[in-house]
XYZ file of N, CA and C in Angstrom:
249
model
N 77.508 51.013 174.892
C 75.969 51.601 174.415
C 75.942 51.133 172.911
N 74.847 50.976 172.601
C 74.339 50.300 171.448
C 74.550 51.472 169.930
N 75.094 50.970 169.174
C 75.418 52.284 168.106
C 74.483 51.824 166.604
N 73.644 52.873 166.401
C 72.849 52.629 165.179
C 73.203 53.389 163.988
N 73.977 52.799 163.056
C 74.233 53.150 161.950
C 73.087 53.603 160.883
N 72.748 54.947 160.643
C 71.619 55.142 159.756
C 71.687 55.929 158.914
N 70.756 56.423 158.157
C 70.916 57.504 157.065
C 69.383 58.067 157.271
N 69.433 59.555 157.068
C 68.082 60.102 157.225
C 67.056 60.241 156.499
N 67.499 59.353 155.238
C 66.537 59.076 153.928
C 65.652 57.765 154.512
N 66.424 57.013 155.210
C 65.920 55.454 155.687
C 64.868 55.135 156.639
N 63.648 54.677 156.117
C 62.593 54.761 157.137
C 62.731 53.491 158.140
N 63.302 52.678 157.847
C 63.849 51.340 158.290
C 64.574 51.902 159.703
N 65.519 52.922 159.428
C 66.210 53.634 160.543
C 65.594 54.320 161.572
N 64.495 54.955 161.027
C 63.601 56.014 161.905
C 62.433 54.842 162.778
N 62.388 53.912 162.432
C 61.386 53.020 162.836
C 62.066 52.058 163.794
N 63.605 51.899 163.595
C 64.295 51.169 164.444
C 64.762 52.189 165.659
N 65.099 53.311 165.484
C 65.218 54.390 166.696
C 63.972 54.466 167.336
N 63.101 54.442 166.880
C 61.720 54.877 167.707
C 61.166 53.880 168.414
N 61.622 52.566 168.075
C 61.487 51.229 168.875
C 62.639 51.508 169.856
N 63.690 51.623 169.776
C 64.623 52.017 170.922
C 64.332 52.689 171.966
N 63.677 53.979 171.258
C 63.628 54.914 172.353
C 61.995 54.780 173.024
N 61.106 54.254 172.816
C 60.144 53.419 173.435
C 60.379 52.372 174.294
N 61.452 51.376 173.766
C 61.700 50.352 175.042
C 62.973 51.306 175.966
N 63.143 52.053 175.806
C 64.289 53.204 176.550
C 65.369 52.016 176.740
N 65.890 52.022 175.418
C 66.893 51.477 174.948
C 68.012 52.530 174.691
N 69.089 52.973 175.169
C 69.864 54.003 175.249
C 70.634 53.547 173.797
N 70.850 54.706 173.344
C 71.588 54.380 171.927
C 72.329 55.798 171.092
N 72.983 55.387 170.385
C 73.811 56.379 169.575
C 73.404 56.411 168.124
N 73.248 57.246 167.512
C 72.671 57.480 166.148
C 73.688 57.980 165.423
N 74.526 57.173 164.514
C 75.459 57.807 163.371
C 75.058 57.707 161.949
N 75.034 59.118 161.535
C 74.411 59.054 160.225
C 75.669 58.953 159.030
N 75.590 57.942 158.515
C 76.474 57.303 157.319
C 76.840 58.367 156.407
N 76.347 59.161 156.147
C 76.444 60.038 155.186
C 77.433 61.381 155.908
N 77.596 61.495 156.746
C 78.572 62.426 157.353
C 79.523 61.837 158.219
N 79.569 60.310 158.633
C 80.497 59.893 159.567
C 81.934 60.152 158.644
N 82.843 59.512 159.687
C 83.838 59.580 158.870
C 84.251 58.235 157.991
N 85.261 58.264 157.200
C 85.342 57.340 155.742
C 85.383 56.014 156.373
N 86.186 55.756 157.695
C 86.581 54.293 158.127
C 85.257 53.924 159.090
N 84.387 54.733 159.236
C 83.021 54.380 159.664
C 82.490 53.582 158.734
N 82.199 54.331 157.216
C 81.386 54.150 156.513
C 81.936 52.875 155.851
N 83.409 52.666 155.779
C 83.919 51.564 155.326
C 83.347 50.296 156.150
N 83.643 50.306 157.485
C 83.037 49.114 158.485
C 81.853 48.628 158.287
N 80.931 49.778 158.157
C 79.788 49.549 157.673
C 79.363 48.694 156.555
N 80.033 49.165 155.437
C 80.064 48.264 154.234
C 80.578 47.116 154.308
N 81.859 46.695 154.791
C 82.703 45.483 155.072
C 81.527 44.652 155.821
N 80.906 45.147 157.083
C 79.614 44.027 157.701
C 78.896 43.580 156.956
N 78.510 44.550 155.834
C 77.175 44.252 155.170
C 77.442 43.667 153.525
N 78.835 43.184 153.261
C 79.233 42.409 152.345
C 79.732 43.721 151.141
N 79.839 44.892 151.690
C 80.500 45.714 150.746
C 79.410 46.539 150.107
N 78.086 46.717 150.655
C 77.447 47.297 150.660
C 77.193 48.226 151.866
N 76.423 49.649 151.521
C 75.938 50.620 152.602
C 74.305 50.215 153.161
N 74.239 49.343 153.980
C 73.110 49.003 154.319
C 72.715 49.502 155.709
N 71.339 49.906 155.843
C 71.179 50.828 157.118
C 70.012 50.158 157.430
N 69.564 49.880 158.519
C 70.441 50.413 160.008
C 70.854 49.242 160.451
N 72.201 49.526 160.407
C 73.396 48.393 161.043
C 73.706 48.924 162.316
N 73.708 47.598 163.310
C 73.836 48.100 164.905
C 75.134 47.377 165.011
N 75.771 48.121 166.275
C 76.820 47.565 166.860
C 76.817 47.730 168.408
N 76.994 46.337 169.180
C 76.977 46.511 170.663
C 78.250 46.244 171.030
N 79.180 46.695 171.648
C 80.188 46.184 172.201
C 81.001 45.276 171.713
N 81.435 45.738 170.202
C 82.031 44.825 169.100
C 80.987 43.736 168.422
N 79.951 43.445 168.755
C 78.703 42.720 168.389
C 78.350 43.520 167.252
N 78.409 43.070 165.939
C 77.718 43.542 164.778
C 76.146 42.851 164.269
N 75.106 43.833 163.755
C 74.113 43.041 163.152
C 73.977 43.889 161.786
N 73.641 42.866 160.614
C 73.799 43.737 159.385
C 72.327 44.403 159.728
N 72.475 45.187 158.222
C 71.265 46.154 157.910
C 70.506 45.053 157.646
N 69.237 45.210 158.367
C 67.836 44.981 157.858
C 66.665 45.663 157.798
N 65.747 45.255 157.164
C 64.451 45.967 157.057
C 63.848 45.819 158.590
N 63.108 47.018 159.290
C 62.576 46.728 160.413
C 61.140 45.880 160.330
N 61.715 45.001 161.443
C 60.683 44.033 161.884
C 60.858 43.707 163.542
N 59.692 44.347 164.167
C 60.103 44.326 165.610
C 60.259 42.976 166.322
N 59.869 41.815 165.989
C 60.266 40.586 166.492
C 61.646 40.409 166.563
N 61.970 40.487 165.055
C 63.502 40.299 164.660
C 64.561 41.044 165.218
N 64.084 42.408 165.602
C 65.152 43.541 166.151
C 65.242 42.940 167.868
N 64.269 42.731 168.347
C 64.034 42.132 169.821
C 65.091 41.211 169.813
N 64.761 40.345 168.910
C 65.667 39.200 169.099
C 66.941 39.248 168.792
N 67.610 40.035 167.794
C 68.918 40.497 167.829
C 69.231 41.187 168.616
N 68.648 42.036 169.289
C 69.246 42.601 170.396
C 69.327 42.156 171.618
N 68.334 41.068 171.777
C 69.061 40.081 172.956
C 70.039 39.333 172.771
N 70.201 38.773 171.429
C 71.436 37.854 171.207
C 72.767 38.835 171.347
N 72.736 40.207 170.944
C 73.796 41.150 170.840
C 73.921 41.227 172.327
N 73.295 41.331 173.476
C 73.313 41.594 174.918
C 72.850 43.014 175.140
N 72.283 43.548 173.939
C 71.929 44.987 174.099
C 70.444 45.371 175.061
N 69.694 44.141 175.028
C 68.501 44.291 175.835
C 67.975 43.276 177.078
């Protein structure tokens, strides 16, 4: 299942999750503010040492955090095999 590492204050996370719901793509939302330290550390590692959200993971394939752009998100999901 697709995992979306997000934060409640992040508008790009909200838009990403709304897009996924509209496209009926199942996902698990993980709030990095309440996630275990090892999860937060992994998100930071993927993003060059920074907390960047939304960061996505699907079956071990990661997508660095990016601002919401529907076309880019759709292309990235296809590359990851999540769509």
